[in-house]
């Protein structure tokens, strides 16, 4: 199990869906420091395209993006069995019932909070696969 500040046993591929570029850069750097490979999308359209092209171990999703809400991406991730964390300034009550079990980190957040949520999500996913 990876914990904040420890190096994972294998590189994790994460999808970050965030339309605030400065925040996306900060999150990318922090997760890369933890040993993850982060692919960034700033729209629903781009995220869905990336999901058609590659595979991911987990995702971090902002809810409100420039081209709509992220729930179609969450739906596709769920279909693929990829766990995800919501990281958003909107209230967690807007999350549809079908995604209520996903972790929710409220913006503004501290980077260690997000790192812990991603680590816990990956650990839960690993436990289900073994």
PDB file of C-alpha atoms in Angstrom:
ATOM      1  CA  UNK A   1       0.000   0.000   0.000  1.00  0.00           C
ATOM      2  CA  UNK A   2       1.340   3.401  -0.920  1.00  0.00           C
ATOM      3  CA  UNK A   3       1.100   6.139   1.655  1.00  0.00           C
ATOM      4  CA  UNK A   4       1.795   9.825   1.246  1.00  0.00           C
ATOM      5  CA  UNK A   5       5.468  10.415   0.693  1.00  0.00           C
ATOM      6  CA  UNK A   6       6.364   6.791  -0.060  1.00  0.00           C
ATOM      7  CA  UNK A   7       7.338   5.511  -3.473  1.00  0.00           C
ATOM      8  CA  UNK A   8       4.961   2.984  -5.050  1.00  0.00           C
ATOM      9  CA  UNK A   9       6.195  -0.442  -6.047  1.00  0.00           C
ATOM     10  CA  UNK A  10       5.146   0.268  -9.643  1.00  0.00           C
ATOM     11  CA  UNK A  11       4.400   3.421 -11.549  1.00  0.00           C
ATOM     12  CA  UNK A  12       0.717   4.299 -11.454  1.00  0.00           C
ATOM     13  CA  UNK A  13      -0.994   5.884 -14.451  1.00  0.00           C
ATOM     14  CA  UNK A  14      -3.431   8.551 -13.327  1.00  0.00           C
ATOM     15  CA  UNK A  15      -5.896  10.636 -15.314  1.00  0.00           C
ATOM     16  CA  UNK A  16      -6.348  14.177 -14.015  1.00  0.00           C
ATOM     17  CA  UNK A  17      -9.419  15.997 -15.334  1.00  0.00           C
ATOM     18  CA  UNK A  18      -9.094  19.638 -14.286  1.00  0.00           C
ATOM     19  CA  UNK A  19      -9.731  22.860 -16.209  1.00  0.00           C
ATOM     20  CA  UNK A  20      -7.758  25.192 -13.919  1.00  0.00           C
ATOM     21  CA  UNK A  21      -4.323  24.872 -15.481  1.00  0.00           C
ATOM     22  CA  UNK A  22      -2.361  26.283 -12.537  1.00  0.00           C
ATOM     23  CA  UNK A  23      -3.994  23.811 -10.150  1.00  0.00           C
ATOM     24  CA  UNK A  24      -3.545  20.976 -12.641  1.00  0.00           C
ATOM     25  CA  UNK A  25       0.194  21.709 -12.814  1.00  0.00           C
ATOM     26  CA  UNK A  26       0.495  21.713  -9.034  1.00  0.00           C
ATOM     27  CA  UNK A  27      -1.417  18.427  -8.706  1.00  0.00           C
ATOM     28  CA  UNK A  28       0.545  16.817 -11.555  1.00  0.00           C
ATOM     29  CA  UNK A  29       3.850  17.729  -9.918  1.00  0.00           C
ATOM     30  CA  UNK A  30       2.789  16.436  -6.501  1.00  0.00           C
ATOM     31  CA  UNK A  31       1.500  13.128  -7.843  1.00  0.00           C
ATOM     32  CA  UNK A  32       4.560  12.708 -10.062  1.00  0.00           C
ATOM     33  CA  UNK A  33       6.711  13.214  -6.958  1.00  0.00           C
ATOM     34  CA  UNK A  34       4.865  10.219  -5.481  1.00  0.00           C
ATOM     35  CA  UNK A  35       5.911   8.149  -8.499  1.00  0.00           C
ATOM     36  CA  UNK A  36       2.770   8.417 -10.623  1.00  0.00           C
ATOM     37  CA  UNK A  37       2.556   9.168 -14.323  1.00  0.00           C
ATOM     38  CA  UNK A  38      -0.151  11.809 -14.709  1.00  0.00           C
ATOM     39  CA  UNK A  39      -2.055  12.487 -17.924  1.00  0.00           C
ATOM     40  CA  UNK A  40      -4.014  15.742 -17.885  1.00  0.00           C
ATOM     41  CA  UNK A  41      -7.290  16.542 -19.639  1.00  0.00           C
ATOM     42  CA  UNK A  42      -8.982  19.920 -19.301  1.00  0.00           C
ATOM     43  CA  UNK A  43     -12.366  18.958 -20.731  1.00  0.00           C
ATOM     44  CA  UNK A  44     -14.927  16.164 -20.775  1.00  0.00           C
ATOM     45  CA  UNK A  45     -14.272  15.656 -24.485  1.00  0.00           C
ATOM     46  CA  UNK A  46     -10.512  15.307 -24.024  1.00  0.00           C
ATOM     47  CA  UNK A  47     -10.901  12.971 -21.031  1.00  0.00           C
ATOM     48  CA  UNK A  48     -13.236  10.649 -22.937  1.00  0.00           C
ATOM     49  CA  UNK A  49     -10.788  10.622 -25.862  1.00  0.00           C
ATOM     50  CA  UNK A  50      -7.913   9.703 -23.539  1.00  0.00           C
ATOM     51  CA  UNK A  51      -9.977   6.862 -22.069  1.00  0.00           C
ATOM     52  CA  UNK A  52     -10.421   5.439 -25.568  1.00  0.00           C
ATOM     53  CA  UNK A  53      -6.666   5.619 -26.196  1.00  0.00           C
ATOM     54  CA  UNK A  54      -5.115   4.417 -22.942  1.00  0.00           C
ATOM     55  CA  UNK A  55      -5.556   2.709 -19.609  1.00  0.00           C
ATOM     56  CA  UNK A  56      -5.393   4.274 -16.181  1.00  0.00           C
ATOM     57  CA  UNK A  57      -5.092   2.981 -12.628  1.00  0.00           C
ATOM     58  CA  UNK A  58      -7.201   5.813 -11.169  1.00  0.00           C
ATOM     59  CA  UNK A  59      -8.512   9.292 -11.927  1.00  0.00           C
ATOM     60  CA  UNK A  60      -8.962  12.637 -10.201  1.00  0.00           C
ATOM     61  CA  UNK A  61     -12.013  14.515 -11.455  1.00  0.00           C
ATOM     62  CA  UNK A  62     -13.074  18.137 -11.121  1.00  0.00           C
ATOM     63  CA  UNK A  63     -16.867  18.250 -11.481  1.00  0.00           C
ATOM     64  CA  UNK A  64     -17.521  21.495 -13.360  1.00  0.00           C
ATOM     65  CA  UNK A  65     -15.465  21.870 -16.521  1.00  0.00           C
ATOM     66  CA  UNK A  66     -15.608  24.354 -19.380  1.00  0.00           C
ATOM     67  CA  UNK A  67     -17.548  21.958 -21.607  1.00  0.00           C
ATOM     68  CA  UNK A  68     -19.909  20.521 -18.984  1.00  0.00           C
ATOM     69  CA  UNK A  69     -19.969  18.329 -15.916  1.00  0.00           C
ATOM     70  CA  UNK A  70     -17.585  15.394 -15.566  1.00  0.00           C
ATOM     71  CA  UNK A  71     -20.178  12.685 -14.907  1.00  0.00           C
ATOM     72  CA  UNK A  72     -19.943  11.105 -18.401  1.00  0.00           C
ATOM     73  CA  UNK A  73     -16.236  10.585 -17.653  1.00  0.00           C
ATOM     74  CA  UNK A  74     -17.073   9.103 -14.242  1.00  0.00           C
ATOM     75  CA  UNK A  75     -19.602   6.795 -15.915  1.00  0.00           C
ATOM     76  CA  UNK A  76     -16.986   5.570 -18.393  1.00  0.00           C
ATOM     77  CA  UNK A  77     -14.397   5.076 -15.654  1.00  0.00           C
ATOM     78  CA  UNK A  78     -16.930   3.027 -13.675  1.00  0.00           C
ATOM     79  CA  UNK A  79     -17.646   0.886 -16.757  1.00  0.00           C
ATOM     80  CA  UNK A  80     -13.903   0.289 -17.128  1.00  0.00           C
ATOM     81  CA  UNK A  81     -13.464  -0.512 -13.429  1.00  0.00           C
ATOM     82  CA  UNK A  82     -11.148   2.460 -12.884  1.00  0.00           C
ATOM     83  CA  UNK A  83     -11.533   4.060  -9.433  1.00  0.00           C
ATOM     84  CA  UNK A  84     -11.723   7.838  -9.145  1.00  0.00           C
ATOM     85  CA  UNK A  85     -11.735  10.716  -6.696  1.00  0.00           C
ATOM     86  CA  UNK A  86     -13.783  13.882  -7.121  1.00  0.00           C
ATOM     87  CA  UNK A  87     -11.850  17.076  -6.314  1.00  0.00           C
ATOM     88  CA  UNK A  88     -14.173  20.011  -6.730  1.00  0.00           C
ATOM     89  CA  UNK A  89     -15.464  23.285  -5.328  1.00  0.00           C
ATOM     90  CA  UNK A  90     -19.070  22.215  -5.884  1.00  0.00           C
ATOM     91  CA  UNK A  91     -20.870  20.441  -3.070  1.00  0.00           C
ATOM     92  CA  UNK A  92     -20.691  16.667  -2.899  1.00  0.00           C
ATOM     93  CA  UNK A  93     -24.507  16.585  -2.954  1.00  0.00           C
ATOM     94  CA  UNK A  94     -24.413  17.213  -6.722  1.00  0.00           C
ATOM     95  CA  UNK A  95     -22.698  13.856  -7.253  1.00  0.00           C
ATOM     96  CA  UNK A  96     -25.232  11.375  -8.682  1.00  0.00           C
ATOM     97  CA  UNK A  97     -26.213   8.456  -6.457  1.00  0.00           C
ATOM     98  CA  UNK A  98     -24.380   6.046  -8.759  1.00  0.00           C
ATOM     99  CA  UNK A  99     -21.071   7.729  -7.834  1.00  0.00           C
ATOM    100  CA  UNK A 100     -21.680   8.489  -4.146  1.00  0.00           C
ATOM    101  CA  UNK A 101     -19.126   5.869  -3.047  1.00  0.00           C
ATOM    102  CA  UNK A 102     -16.269   7.747  -4.721  1.00  0.00           C
ATOM    103  CA  UNK A 103     -14.096   9.851  -2.449  1.00  0.00           C
ATOM    104  CA  UNK A 104     -14.762  13.596  -2.557  1.00  0.00           C
ATOM    105  CA  UNK A 105     -12.154  16.236  -1.755  1.00  0.00           C
ATOM    106  CA  UNK A 106     -13.497  19.786  -1.448  1.00  0.00           C
ATOM    107  CA  UNK A 107     -11.602  22.652  -3.059  1.00  0.00           C
ATOM    108  CA  UNK A 108      -9.627  24.386  -1.848  1.00  0.00           C
ATOM    109  CA  UNK A 109      -7.694  21.383  -0.583  1.00  0.00           C
ATOM    110  CA  UNK A 110      -4.188  20.754   0.649  1.00  0.00           C
ATOM    111  CA  UNK A 111      -2.077  18.593  -1.661  1.00  0.00           C
ATOM    112  CA  UNK A 112      -1.450  15.961   1.052  1.00  0.00           C
ATOM    113  CA  UNK A 113      -5.244  15.486   1.337  1.00  0.00           C
ATOM    114  CA  UNK A 114      -5.445  14.676  -2.348  1.00  0.00           C
ATOM    115  CA  UNK A 115      -2.384  12.426  -2.228  1.00  0.00           C
ATOM    116  CA  UNK A 116      -3.915  10.486   0.675  1.00  0.00           C
ATOM    117  CA  UNK A 117      -7.252  10.136  -1.147  1.00  0.00           C
ATOM    118  CA  UNK A 118      -5.550   8.872  -4.307  1.00  0.00           C
ATOM    119  CA  UNK A 119      -3.393   6.427  -2.317  1.00  0.00           C
ATOM    120  CA  UNK A 120      -6.423   5.105  -0.427  1.00  0.00           C
ATOM    121  CA  UNK A 121      -8.412   4.748  -3.651  1.00  0.00           C
ATOM    122  CA  UNK A 122      -5.580   2.837  -5.306  1.00  0.00           C
ATOM    123  CA  UNK A 123      -5.153   0.605  -2.239  1.00  0.00           C
ATOM    124  CA  UNK A 124      -8.881  -0.234  -2.202  1.00  0.00           C
ATOM    125  CA  UNK A 125      -8.758  -1.024  -5.895  1.00  0.00           C
ATOM    126  CA  UNK A 126      -5.691  -3.244  -5.411  1.00  0.00           C
ATOM    127  CA  UNK A 127      -7.400  -5.098  -2.555  1.00  0.00           C
ATOM    128  CA  UNK A 128     -10.440  -5.834  -4.738  1.00  0.00           C
ATOM    129  CA  UNK A 129      -8.240  -7.215  -7.518  1.00  0.00           C
ATOM    130  CA  UNK A 130      -6.367  -9.658  -5.259  1.00  0.00           C
TER     131      UNK A 130
END
